[in-house]
Amino acid sequence: MTRRARLRLLPYLLVFPGAAWLLLFFGVPLAQLAAASLYDPSGSLTTGYAMTWAFGNYPDVVQAYWPQFLRSFGYAGSALVVALLLGYPLAYAIAVKAGRWRNLLLVCVVAPMFTSFLVRTLAWKTVLSDNGALVGVLRDVHLLAPEGRLLATPFAVVLGLTYTFLPFLVLPLYASLERLDPRLLEAAGDLYASPVRAFRRVTLPLSMPGLVAGTLLFFIPASGDYINAELLGTPNEYMIGNVVDSAFLVRLDYPQGAVLSVLLMAAILAVVYGYLRTVGREEVR
């Protein structure tokens, strides 16, 4: 083999370990999951499942669980909006205004991730409890009715999602904003741009890579989350992740659990594709 041929093969050899890993631990399980979604729904773990190509499993599941699908994306979208309102100013302040406090603030952003996800969610359950100090204060200032509550409500689930996945939004935004050249903002000011206009025409476009990455890193896991709805909500707030968990681990209905998983992945891919197409058109403009 000539040296030129080896150089041509080098990129493929570098990609091969990662591609093999993805094929073995993602592609193969995904194919098995898709196959399981077409099993005979009348089977069981005891009697076994027959491959009957039961495509009717899909419309049956959609008809039965479409409210949970809509609720999942509604909660994830609401949490994303709240996270953007909190996370963008926070990332901007850390990247541009923090100075020597930058590293400390970054540690504060990621510090909650050093604790178990379950422990953090249980802590919010205590904070939002009916007998907690927060609810008591809100009742005293009449922001909450005497019998009102925060726990076991959609508000609690959205709050939990926002808190849990906020670092995944802040860190990519910080990475983009930290590379922002302040001379560009000075030039915008010299051209008589107001702070709002400078933000819209300079800061926001330059931070778009981090914004897109952060919103995807936030929205995708939030859509499939089930711990927050399980611990901070009631069955009325259950998301599609709770249904998947119940299908696989409680009802042992593997075909239904597989269908739910495939549909969730397909729905998330469709949302992500539409979002990226929309963002791409806006950047072209």
PDB file of C-alpha atoms in Angstrom:
ATOM      1  CA  MET A   1       0.000   0.000   0.000  1.00  0.00           C
ATOM      2  CA  THR A   2       1.401   3.344  -1.025  1.00  0.00           C
ATOM      3  CA  ARG A   3       1.805   6.258   1.341  1.00  0.00           C
ATOM      4  CA  ARG A   4      -0.893   8.193  -0.511  1.00  0.00           C
ATOM      5  CA  ALA A   5      -3.357   5.324  -0.084  1.00  0.00           C
ATOM      6  CA  ARG A   6      -2.580   5.128   3.641  1.00  0.00           C
ATOM      7  CA  LEU A   7      -3.237   8.839   3.992  1.00  0.00           C
ATOM      8  CA  ARG A   8      -6.589   8.381   2.285  1.00  0.00           C
ATOM      9  CA  LEU A   9      -7.526   5.592   4.694  1.00  0.00           C
ATOM     10  CA  LEU A  10      -6.371   7.486   7.782  1.00  0.00           C
ATOM     11  CA  PRO A  11      -9.615   9.522   8.294  1.00  0.00           C
ATOM     12  CA  TYR A  12     -11.697   6.350   8.033  1.00  0.00           C
ATOM     13  CA  LEU A  13      -9.474   4.534  10.511  1.00  0.00           C
ATOM     14  CA  LEU A  14      -9.836   7.421  12.959  1.00  0.00           C
ATOM     15  CA  VAL A  15     -13.612   7.361  12.623  1.00  0.00           C
ATOM     16  CA  PHE A  16     -13.899   3.568  12.839  1.00  0.00           C
ATOM     17  CA  PRO A  17     -13.691   3.149  16.671  1.00  0.00           C
ATOM     18  CA  GLY A  18     -16.418   5.716  17.309  1.00  0.00           C
ATOM     19  CA  ALA A  19     -18.588   4.382  14.483  1.00  0.00           C
ATOM     20  CA  ALA A  20     -18.194   0.805  15.742  1.00  0.00           C
ATOM     21  CA  TRP A  21     -19.114   1.910  19.271  1.00  0.00           C
ATOM     22  CA  LEU A  22     -22.253   3.678  18.036  1.00  0.00           C
ATOM     23  CA  LEU A  23     -23.254   0.719  15.878  1.00  0.00           C
ATOM     24  CA  LEU A  24     -22.814  -1.789  18.691  1.00  0.00           C
ATOM     25  CA  PHE A  25     -24.327   0.159  21.584  1.00  0.00           C
ATOM     26  CA  PHE A  26     -26.813   2.382  19.765  1.00  0.00           C
ATOM     27  CA  GLY A  27     -27.637   0.951  16.356  1.00  0.00           C
ATOM     28  CA  VAL A  28     -28.148  -2.653  17.450  1.00  0.00           C
ATOM     29  CA  PRO A  29     -30.325  -1.828  20.504  1.00  0.00           C
ATOM     30  CA  LEU A  30     -32.336   0.616  18.388  1.00  0.00           C
ATOM     31  CA  ALA A  31     -32.977  -2.093  15.788  1.00  0.00           C
ATOM     32  CA  GLN A  32     -34.030  -4.517  18.531  1.00  0.00           C
ATOM     33  CA  LEU A  33     -36.343  -1.885  19.995  1.00  0.00           C
ATOM     34  CA  ALA A  34     -37.947  -1.255  16.605  1.00  0.00           C
ATOM     35  CA  ALA A  35     -38.424  -5.001  16.144  1.00  0.00           C
ATOM     36  CA  ALA A  36     -39.960  -5.371  19.610  1.00  0.00           C
ATOM     37  CA  SER A  37     -42.508  -2.684  18.745  1.00  0.00           C
ATOM     38  CA  LEU A  38     -43.931  -5.033  16.099  1.00  0.00           C
ATOM     39  CA  TYR A  39     -44.335  -8.060  18.378  1.00  0.00           C
ATOM     40  CA  ASP A  40     -47.731  -9.629  18.986  1.00  0.00           C
ATOM     41  CA  PRO A  41     -49.246  -7.531  21.820  1.00  0.00           C
ATOM     42  CA  SER A  42     -50.987 -10.615  23.226  1.00  0.00           C
ATOM     43  CA  GLY A  43     -47.656 -12.194  24.157  1.00  0.00           C
ATOM     44  CA  SER A  44     -45.903 -12.004  27.519  1.00  0.00           C
ATOM     45  CA  LEU A  45     -42.561 -12.675  29.120  1.00  0.00           C
ATOM     46  CA  THR A  46     -43.869 -16.060  30.216  1.00  0.00           C
ATOM     47  CA  THR A  47     -45.225 -17.282  26.880  1.00  0.00           C
ATOM     48  CA  GLY A  48     -42.864 -15.253  24.723  1.00  0.00           C
ATOM     49  CA  TYR A  49     -43.498 -12.722  21.974  1.00  0.00           C
ATOM     50  CA  ALA A  50     -44.086 -13.687  18.365  1.00  0.00           C
ATOM     51  CA  MET A  51     -43.013 -11.415  15.528  1.00  0.00           C
ATOM     52  CA  THR A  52     -46.326 -10.740  13.783  1.00  0.00           C
ATOM     53  CA  TRP A  53     -45.392  -7.362  12.252  1.00  0.00           C
ATOM     54  CA  ALA A  54     -48.184  -5.814  14.297  1.00  0.00           C
ATOM     55  CA  PHE A  55     -48.088  -2.296  12.856  1.00  0.00           C
ATOM     56  CA  GLY A  56     -51.439  -1.736  14.531  1.00  0.00           C
ATOM     57  CA  ASN A  57     -49.536  -1.287  17.798  1.00  0.00           C
ATOM     58  CA  TYR A  58     -48.620   2.240  16.700  1.00  0.00           C
ATOM     59  CA  PRO A  59     -52.101   3.749  16.159  1.00  0.00           C
ATOM     60  CA  ASP A  60     -53.321   1.968  19.303  1.00  0.00           C
ATOM     61  CA  VAL A  61     -50.598   3.555  21.407  1.00  0.00           C
ATOM     62  CA  VAL A  62     -51.080   7.000  19.865  1.00  0.00           C
ATOM     63  CA  GLN A  63     -54.808   6.843  20.541  1.00  0.00           C
ATOM     64  CA  ALA A  64     -54.257   5.781  24.139  1.00  0.00           C
ATOM     65  CA  TYR A  65     -51.373   8.065  25.142  1.00  0.00           C
ATOM     66  CA  TRP A  66     -51.460  11.172  22.947  1.00  0.00           C
ATOM     67  CA  PRO A  67     -52.210  13.405  25.992  1.00  0.00           C
ATOM     68  CA  GLN A  68     -48.941  12.295  27.623  1.00  0.00           C
ATOM     69  CA  PHE A  69     -47.033  13.057  24.429  1.00  0.00           C
ATOM     70  CA  LEU A  70     -48.483  16.554  24.237  1.00  0.00           C
ATOM     71  CA  ARG A  71     -47.911  17.089  27.951  1.00  0.00           C
ATOM     72  CA  SER A  72     -44.264  16.036  27.658  1.00  0.00           C
ATOM     73  CA  PHE A  73     -43.503  18.525  24.906  1.00  0.00           C
ATOM     74  CA  GLY A  74     -45.617  21.192  26.582  1.00  0.00           C
ATOM     75  CA  TYR A  75     -43.768  20.861  29.883  1.00  0.00           C
ATOM     76  CA  ALA A  76     -40.361  20.664  28.164  1.00  0.00           C
ATOM     77  CA  GLY A  77     -41.162  23.721  26.028  1.00  0.00           C
ATOM     78  CA  SER A  78     -42.394  25.710  29.039  1.00  0.00           C
ATOM     79  CA  ALA A  79     -39.298  24.784  31.023  1.00  0.00           C
ATOM     80  CA  LEU A  80     -37.118  25.783  28.067  1.00  0.00           C
ATOM     81  CA  VAL A  81     -38.698  29.242  27.915  1.00  0.00           C
ATOM     82  CA  VAL A  82     -38.119  29.752  31.643  1.00  0.00           C
ATOM     83  CA  ALA A  83     -34.565  28.438  31.325  1.00  0.00           C
ATOM     84  CA  LEU A  84     -33.833  30.869  28.486  1.00  0.00           C
ATOM     85  CA  LEU A  85     -35.117  33.803  30.533  1.00  0.00           C
ATOM     86  CA  LEU A  86     -32.848  32.757  33.394  1.00  0.00           C
ATOM     87  CA  GLY A  87     -29.945  31.167  31.573  1.00  0.00           C
ATOM     88  CA  TYR A  88     -29.127  33.710  28.881  1.00  0.00           C
ATOM     89  CA  PRO A  89     -28.630  36.646  31.283  1.00  0.00           C
ATOM     90  CA  LEU A  90     -26.692  34.345  33.603  1.00  0.00           C
ATOM     91  CA  ALA A  91     -24.395  33.108  30.822  1.00  0.00           C
ATOM     92  CA  TYR A  92     -23.905  36.673  29.565  1.00  0.00           C
ATOM     93  CA  ALA A  93     -23.075  37.961  33.034  1.00  0.00           C
ATOM     94  CA  ILE A  94     -20.543  35.179  33.631  1.00  0.00           C
ATOM     95  CA  ALA A  95     -18.910  35.552  30.214  1.00  0.00           C
ATOM     96  CA  VAL A  96     -18.814  39.359  29.972  1.00  0.00           C
ATOM     97  CA  LYS A  97     -19.254  40.923  33.407  1.00  0.00           C
ATOM     98  CA  ALA A  98     -17.991  38.427  35.994  1.00  0.00           C
ATOM     99  CA  GLY A  99     -14.289  39.244  35.769  1.00  0.00           C
ATOM    100  CA  ARG A 100     -12.289  37.423  38.434  1.00  0.00           C
ATOM    101  CA  TRP A 101     -15.491  35.799  39.753  1.00  0.00           C
ATOM    102  CA  ARG A 102     -16.034  33.910  36.484  1.00  0.00           C
ATOM    103  CA  ASN A 103     -14.601  30.567  37.588  1.00  0.00           C
ATOM    104  CA  LEU A 104     -16.478  30.643  40.879  1.00  0.00           C
ATOM    105  CA  LEU A 105     -19.771  31.335  39.120  1.00  0.00           C
ATOM    106  CA  LEU A 106     -19.137  28.523  36.644  1.00  0.00           C
ATOM    107  CA  VAL A 107     -18.544  26.162  39.552  1.00  0.00           C
ATOM    108  CA  CYS A 108     -21.841  27.298  41.074  1.00  0.00           C
ATOM    109  CA  VAL A 109     -23.615  26.490  37.800  1.00  0.00           C
ATOM    110  CA  VAL A 110     -22.278  22.941  37.598  1.00  0.00           C
ATOM    111  CA  ALA A 111     -22.061  22.207  41.348  1.00  0.00           C
ATOM    112  CA  PRO A 112     -25.613  20.757  41.597  1.00  0.00           C
ATOM    113  CA  MET A 113     -24.624  18.118  39.037  1.00  0.00           C
ATOM    114  CA  PHE A 114     -22.154  16.705  41.568  1.00  0.00           C
ATOM    115  CA  THR A 115     -25.182  15.488  43.540  1.00  0.00           C
ATOM    116  CA  SER A 116     -27.461  12.639  42.532  1.00  0.00           C
ATOM    117  CA  PHE A 117     -30.336  13.609  40.239  1.00  0.00           C
ATOM    118  CA  LEU A 118     -32.720  11.758  42.533  1.00  0.00           C
ATOM    119  CA  VAL A 119     -31.471  13.531  45.663  1.00  0.00           C
ATOM    120  CA  ARG A 120     -31.877  16.950  44.040  1.00  0.00           C
ATOM    121  CA  THR A 121     -35.434  16.172  42.972  1.00  0.00           C
ATOM    122  CA  LEU A 122     -36.321  14.918  46.445  1.00  0.00           C
ATOM    123  CA  ALA A 123     -34.892  18.152  47.854  1.00  0.00           C
ATOM    124  CA  TRP A 124     -37.311  20.127  45.659  1.00  0.00           C
ATOM    125  CA  LYS A 125     -40.110  17.934  46.943  1.00  0.00           C
ATOM    126  CA  THR A 126     -39.244  19.088  50.453  1.00  0.00           C
ATOM    127  CA  VAL A 127     -38.925  22.743  49.418  1.00  0.00           C
ATOM    128  CA  LEU A 128     -42.324  22.738  47.677  1.00  0.00           C
ATOM    129  CA  SER A 129     -44.156  20.672  50.289  1.00  0.00           C
ATOM    130  CA  ASP A 130     -47.447  21.980  51.679  1.00  0.00           C
ATOM    131  CA  ASN A 131     -45.913  22.449  55.129  1.00  0.00           C
ATOM    132  CA  GLY A 132     -42.700  24.004  53.851  1.00  0.00           C
ATOM    133  CA  ALA A 133     -41.459  27.524  54.490  1.00  0.00           C
ATOM    134  CA  LEU A 134     -41.875  28.599  50.872  1.00  0.00           C
ATOM    135  CA  VAL A 135     -45.560  27.734  50.706  1.00  0.00           C
ATOM    136  CA  GLY A 136     -46.078  29.337  54.110  1.00  0.00           C
ATOM    137  CA  VAL A 137     -44.529  32.619  52.990  1.00  0.00           C
ATOM    138  CA  LEU A 138     -46.538  32.672  49.752  1.00  0.00           C
ATOM    139  CA  ARG A 139     -49.723  32.112  51.709  1.00  0.00           C
ATOM    140  CA  ASP A 140     -48.834  34.852  54.196  1.00  0.00           C
ATOM    141  CA  VAL A 141     -48.321  37.428  51.428  1.00  0.00           C
ATOM    142  CA  HIS A 142     -51.479  36.211  49.666  1.00  0.00           C
ATOM    143  CA  LEU A 143     -49.670  35.068  46.540  1.00  0.00           C
ATOM    144  CA  LEU A 144     -51.076  31.607  47.207  1.00  0.00           C
ATOM    145  CA  ALA A 145     -54.571  30.737  48.394  1.00  0.00           C
ATOM    146  CA  PRO A 146     -54.916  29.398  51.956  1.00  0.00           C
ATOM    147  CA  GLU A 147     -55.475  25.908  50.557  1.00  0.00           C
ATOM    148  CA  GLY A 148     -53.202  26.416  47.568  1.00  0.00           C
ATOM    149  CA  ARG A 149     -50.168  24.276  46.954  1.00  0.00           C
ATOM    150  CA  LEU A 150     -47.084  24.096  44.755  1.00  0.00           C
ATOM    151  CA  LEU A 151     -46.248  20.424  45.014  1.00  0.00           C
ATOM    152  CA  ALA A 152     -48.139  17.978  42.786  1.00  0.00           C
ATOM    153  CA  THR A 153     -48.892  20.651  40.191  1.00  0.00           C
ATOM    154  CA  PRO A 154     -47.666  21.369  36.644  1.00  0.00           C
ATOM    155  CA  PHE A 155     -45.756  24.316  38.110  1.00  0.00           C
ATOM    156  CA  ALA A 156     -43.672  21.952  40.256  1.00  0.00           C
ATOM    157  CA  VAL A 157     -42.874  19.680  37.316  1.00  0.00           C
ATOM    158  CA  VAL A 158     -41.825  22.585  35.062  1.00  0.00           C
ATOM    159  CA  LEU A 159     -39.770  24.060  37.895  1.00  0.00           C
ATOM    160  CA  GLY A 160     -38.041  20.719  38.421  1.00  0.00           C
ATOM    161  CA  LEU A 161     -37.251  20.367  34.724  1.00  0.00           C
ATOM    162  CA  THR A 162     -35.889  23.913  34.583  1.00  0.00           C
ATOM    163  CA  TYR A 163     -33.634  23.395  37.577  1.00  0.00           C
ATOM    164  CA  THR A 164     -32.412  19.985  36.469  1.00  0.00           C
ATOM    165  CA  PHE A 165     -31.375  20.823  32.925  1.00  0.00           C
ATOM    166  CA  LEU A 166     -30.449  24.524  33.246  1.00  0.00           C
ATOM    167  CA  PRO A 167     -26.667  23.856  33.249  1.00  0.00           C
ATOM    168  CA  PHE A 168     -26.991  22.136  29.858  1.00  0.00           C
ATOM    169  CA  LEU A 169     -28.286  25.447  28.488  1.00  0.00           C
ATOM    170  CA  VAL A 170     -25.975  27.835  30.334  1.00  0.00           C
ATOM    171  CA  LEU A 171     -22.649  26.174  29.527  1.00  0.00           C
ATOM    172  CA  PRO A 172     -22.920  26.191  25.692  1.00  0.00           C
ATOM    173  CA  LEU A 173     -24.227  29.756  25.842  1.00  0.00           C
ATOM    174  CA  TYR A 174     -21.293  30.765  28.014  1.00  0.00           C
ATOM    175  CA  ALA A 175     -18.858  29.131  25.573  1.00  0.00           C
ATOM    176  CA  SER A 176     -20.265  31.237  22.711  1.00  0.00           C
ATOM    177  CA  LEU A 177     -20.558  34.490  24.643  1.00  0.00           C
ATOM    178  CA  GLU A 178     -17.084  34.142  26.128  1.00  0.00           C
ATOM    179  CA  ARG A 179     -15.620  34.356  22.608  1.00  0.00           C
ATOM    180  CA  LEU A 180     -17.551  37.545  21.859  1.00  0.00           C
ATOM    181  CA  ASP A 181     -15.179  40.360  20.892  1.00  0.00           C
ATOM    182  CA  PRO A 182     -16.173  43.443  22.958  1.00  0.00           C
ATOM    183  CA  ARG A 183     -14.817  45.667  20.200  1.00  0.00           C
ATOM    184  CA  LEU A 184     -17.803  44.643  18.069  1.00  0.00           C
ATOM    185  CA  LEU A 185     -20.179  46.079  20.670  1.00  0.00           C
ATOM    186  CA  GLU A 186     -18.068  49.229  20.855  1.00  0.00           C
ATOM    187  CA  ALA A 187     -18.254  49.534  17.071  1.00  0.00           C
ATOM    188  CA  ALA A 188     -22.039  49.113  17.197  1.00  0.00           C
ATOM    189  CA  GLY A 189     -22.197  51.921  19.758  1.00  0.00           C
ATOM    190  CA  ASP A 190     -20.005  54.116  17.575  1.00  0.00           C
ATOM    191  CA  LEU A 191     -22.520  53.565  14.779  1.00  0.00           C
ATOM    192  CA  TYR A 192     -25.263  54.894  17.101  1.00  0.00           C
ATOM    193  CA  ALA A 193     -26.855  51.512  17.773  1.00  0.00           C
ATOM    194  CA  SER A 194     -28.866  51.392  20.988  1.00  0.00           C
ATOM    195  CA  PRO A 195     -28.016  48.629  23.500  1.00  0.00           C
ATOM    196  CA  VAL A 196     -31.116  46.717  22.433  1.00  0.00           C
ATOM    197  CA  ARG A 197     -30.242  47.000  18.754  1.00  0.00           C
ATOM    198  CA  ALA A 198     -26.618  46.050  19.416  1.00  0.00           C
ATOM    199  CA  PHE A 199     -27.792  42.974  21.272  1.00  0.00           C
ATOM    200  CA  ARG A 200     -30.177  41.993  18.489  1.00  0.00           C
ATOM    201  CA  ARG A 201     -27.746  42.599  15.628  1.00  0.00           C
ATOM    202  CA  VAL A 202     -24.415  41.631  17.240  1.00  0.00           C
ATOM    203  CA  THR A 203     -24.617  39.666  20.471  1.00  0.00           C
ATOM    204  CA  LEU A 204     -27.546  37.406  19.663  1.00  0.00           C
ATOM    205  CA  PRO A 205     -26.347  36.299  16.182  1.00  0.00           C
ATOM    206  CA  LEU A 206     -22.837  35.581  17.481  1.00  0.00           C
ATOM    207  CA  SER A 207     -24.245  33.535  20.357  1.00  0.00           C
ATOM    208  CA  MET A 208     -26.545  31.468  18.113  1.00  0.00           C
ATOM    209  CA  PRO A 209     -24.274  28.376  17.989  1.00  0.00           C
ATOM    210  CA  GLY A 210     -24.336  28.143  21.780  1.00  0.00           C
ATOM    211  CA  LEU A 211     -28.031  29.002  21.903  1.00  0.00           C
ATOM    212  CA  VAL A 212     -28.938  26.256  19.428  1.00  0.00           C
ATOM    213  CA  ALA A 213     -26.739  23.681  21.161  1.00  0.00           C
ATOM    214  CA  GLY A 214     -28.029  24.660  24.594  1.00  0.00           C
ATOM    215  CA  THR A 215     -31.699  24.547  23.663  1.00  0.00           C
ATOM    216  CA  LEU A 216     -31.271  21.101  22.116  1.00  0.00           C
ATOM    217  CA  LEU A 217     -29.290  19.790  25.084  1.00  0.00           C
ATOM    218  CA  PHE A 218     -32.044  21.098  27.346  1.00  0.00           C
ATOM    219  CA  PHE A 219     -35.157  20.149  25.384  1.00  0.00           C
ATOM    220  CA  ILE A 220     -34.258  16.597  24.342  1.00  0.00           C
ATOM    221  CA  PRO A 221     -33.656  15.109  27.821  1.00  0.00           C
ATOM    222  CA  ALA A 222     -36.443  17.226  29.338  1.00  0.00           C
ATOM    223  CA  SER A 223     -38.959  15.729  26.894  1.00  0.00           C
ATOM    224  CA  GLY A 224     -38.137  12.206  27.988  1.00  0.00           C
ATOM    225  CA  ASP A 225     -37.735  12.892  31.697  1.00  0.00           C
ATOM    226  CA  TYR A 226     -39.970  11.051  34.137  1.00  0.00           C
ATOM    227  CA  ILE A 227     -38.388  11.572  37.576  1.00  0.00           C
ATOM    228  CA  ASN A 228     -39.678  15.128  38.031  1.00  0.00           C
ATOM    229  CA  ALA A 229     -43.241  14.189  37.054  1.00  0.00           C
ATOM    230  CA  GLU A 230     -43.043  11.113  39.286  1.00  0.00           C
ATOM    231  CA  LEU A 231     -41.810  12.910  42.407  1.00  0.00           C
ATOM    232  CA  LEU A 232     -43.112  16.454  41.974  1.00  0.00           C
ATOM    233  CA  GLY A 233     -46.404  15.735  40.233  1.00  0.00           C
ATOM    234  CA  THR A 234     -49.346  13.354  40.263  1.00  0.00           C
ATOM    235  CA  PRO A 235     -50.627  10.937  37.605  1.00  0.00           C
ATOM    236  CA  ASN A 236     -52.368  13.971  36.096  1.00  0.00           C
ATOM    237  CA  GLU A 237     -48.903  15.429  35.362  1.00  0.00           C
ATOM    238  CA  TYR A 238     -47.287  12.234  34.089  1.00  0.00           C
ATOM    239  CA  MET A 239     -45.198  12.607  30.953  1.00  0.00           C
ATOM    240  CA  ILE A 240     -44.529  10.020  28.267  1.00  0.00           C
ATOM    241  CA  GLY A 241     -41.387   8.918  30.114  1.00  0.00           C
ATOM    242  CA  ASN A 242     -43.570   7.777  33.005  1.00  0.00           C
ATOM    243  CA  VAL A 243     -45.692   5.710  30.620  1.00  0.00           C
ATOM    244  CA  VAL A 244     -42.579   4.107  29.106  1.00  0.00           C
ATOM    245  CA  ASP A 245     -41.264   3.305  32.585  1.00  0.00           C
ATOM    246  CA  SER A 246     -44.595   1.750  33.557  1.00  0.00           C
ATOM    247  CA  ALA A 247     -44.852  -0.279  30.333  1.00  0.00           C
ATOM    248  CA  PHE A 248     -41.397  -1.849  30.718  1.00  0.00           C
ATOM    249  CA  LEU A 249     -41.047  -2.212  34.486  1.00  0.00           C
ATOM    250  CA  VAL A 250     -44.583  -2.422  35.900  1.00  0.00           C
ATOM    251  CA  ARG A 251     -46.930  -3.849  33.275  1.00  0.00           C
ATOM    252  CA  LEU A 252     -44.124  -5.748  31.495  1.00  0.00           C
ATOM    253  CA  ASP A 253     -45.740  -4.872  28.177  1.00  0.00           C
ATOM    254  CA  TYR A 254     -42.622  -4.804  26.034  1.00  0.00           C
ATOM    255  CA  PRO A 255     -44.289  -4.193  22.656  1.00  0.00           C
ATOM    256  CA  GLN A 256     -46.138  -1.166  24.006  1.00  0.00           C
ATOM    257  CA  GLY A 257     -43.030   0.161  25.743  1.00  0.00           C
ATOM    258  CA  ALA A 258     -41.046  -0.254  22.534  1.00  0.00           C
ATOM    259  CA  VAL A 259     -43.708   1.548  20.498  1.00  0.00           C
ATOM    260  CA  LEU A 260     -43.755   4.422  22.966  1.00  0.00           C
ATOM    261  CA  SER A 261     -39.957   4.671  22.867  1.00  0.00           C
ATOM    262  CA  VAL A 262     -39.797   4.643  19.066  1.00  0.00           C
ATOM    263  CA  LEU A 263     -42.549   7.248  18.799  1.00  0.00           C
ATOM    264  CA  LEU A 264     -40.849   9.468  21.368  1.00  0.00           C
ATOM    265  CA  MET A 265     -37.551   9.324  19.495  1.00  0.00           C
ATOM    266  CA  ALA A 266     -39.299  10.012  16.186  1.00  0.00           C
ATOM    267  CA  ALA A 267     -41.215  12.958  17.651  1.00  0.00           C
ATOM    268  CA  ILE A 268     -38.063  14.466  19.158  1.00  0.00           C
ATOM    269  CA  LEU A 269     -36.186  14.054  15.873  1.00  0.00           C
ATOM    270  CA  ALA A 270     -39.046  15.754  14.017  1.00  0.00           C
ATOM    271  CA  VAL A 271     -39.068  18.675  16.461  1.00  0.00           C
ATOM    272  CA  VAL A 272     -35.275  19.014  16.315  1.00  0.00           C
ATOM    273  CA  TYR A 273     -35.268  18.866  12.509  1.00  0.00           C
ATOM    274  CA  GLY A 274     -37.962  21.530  12.254  1.00  0.00           C
ATOM    275  CA  TYR A 275     -36.157  23.701  14.799  1.00  0.00           C
ATOM    276  CA  LEU A 276     -32.833  23.470  12.971  1.00  0.00           C
ATOM    277  CA  ARG A 277     -34.479  24.242   9.642  1.00  0.00           C
ATOM    278  CA  THR A 278     -36.160  27.291  11.150  1.00  0.00           C
ATOM    279  CA  VAL A 279     -32.951  28.501  12.786  1.00  0.00           C
ATOM    280  CA  GLY A 280     -31.065  27.955   9.530  1.00  0.00           C
ATOM    281  CA  ARG A 281     -33.536  30.107   7.591  1.00  0.00           C
ATOM    282  CA  GLU A 282     -33.311  32.858  10.207  1.00  0.00           C
ATOM    283  CA  GLU A 283     -29.503  32.864  10.003  1.00  0.00           C
ATOM    284  CA  VAL A 284     -29.666  33.150   6.221  1.00  0.00           C
ATOM    285  CA  ARG A 285     -31.861  36.223   6.568  1.00  0.00           C
TER     286      ARG A 285
END
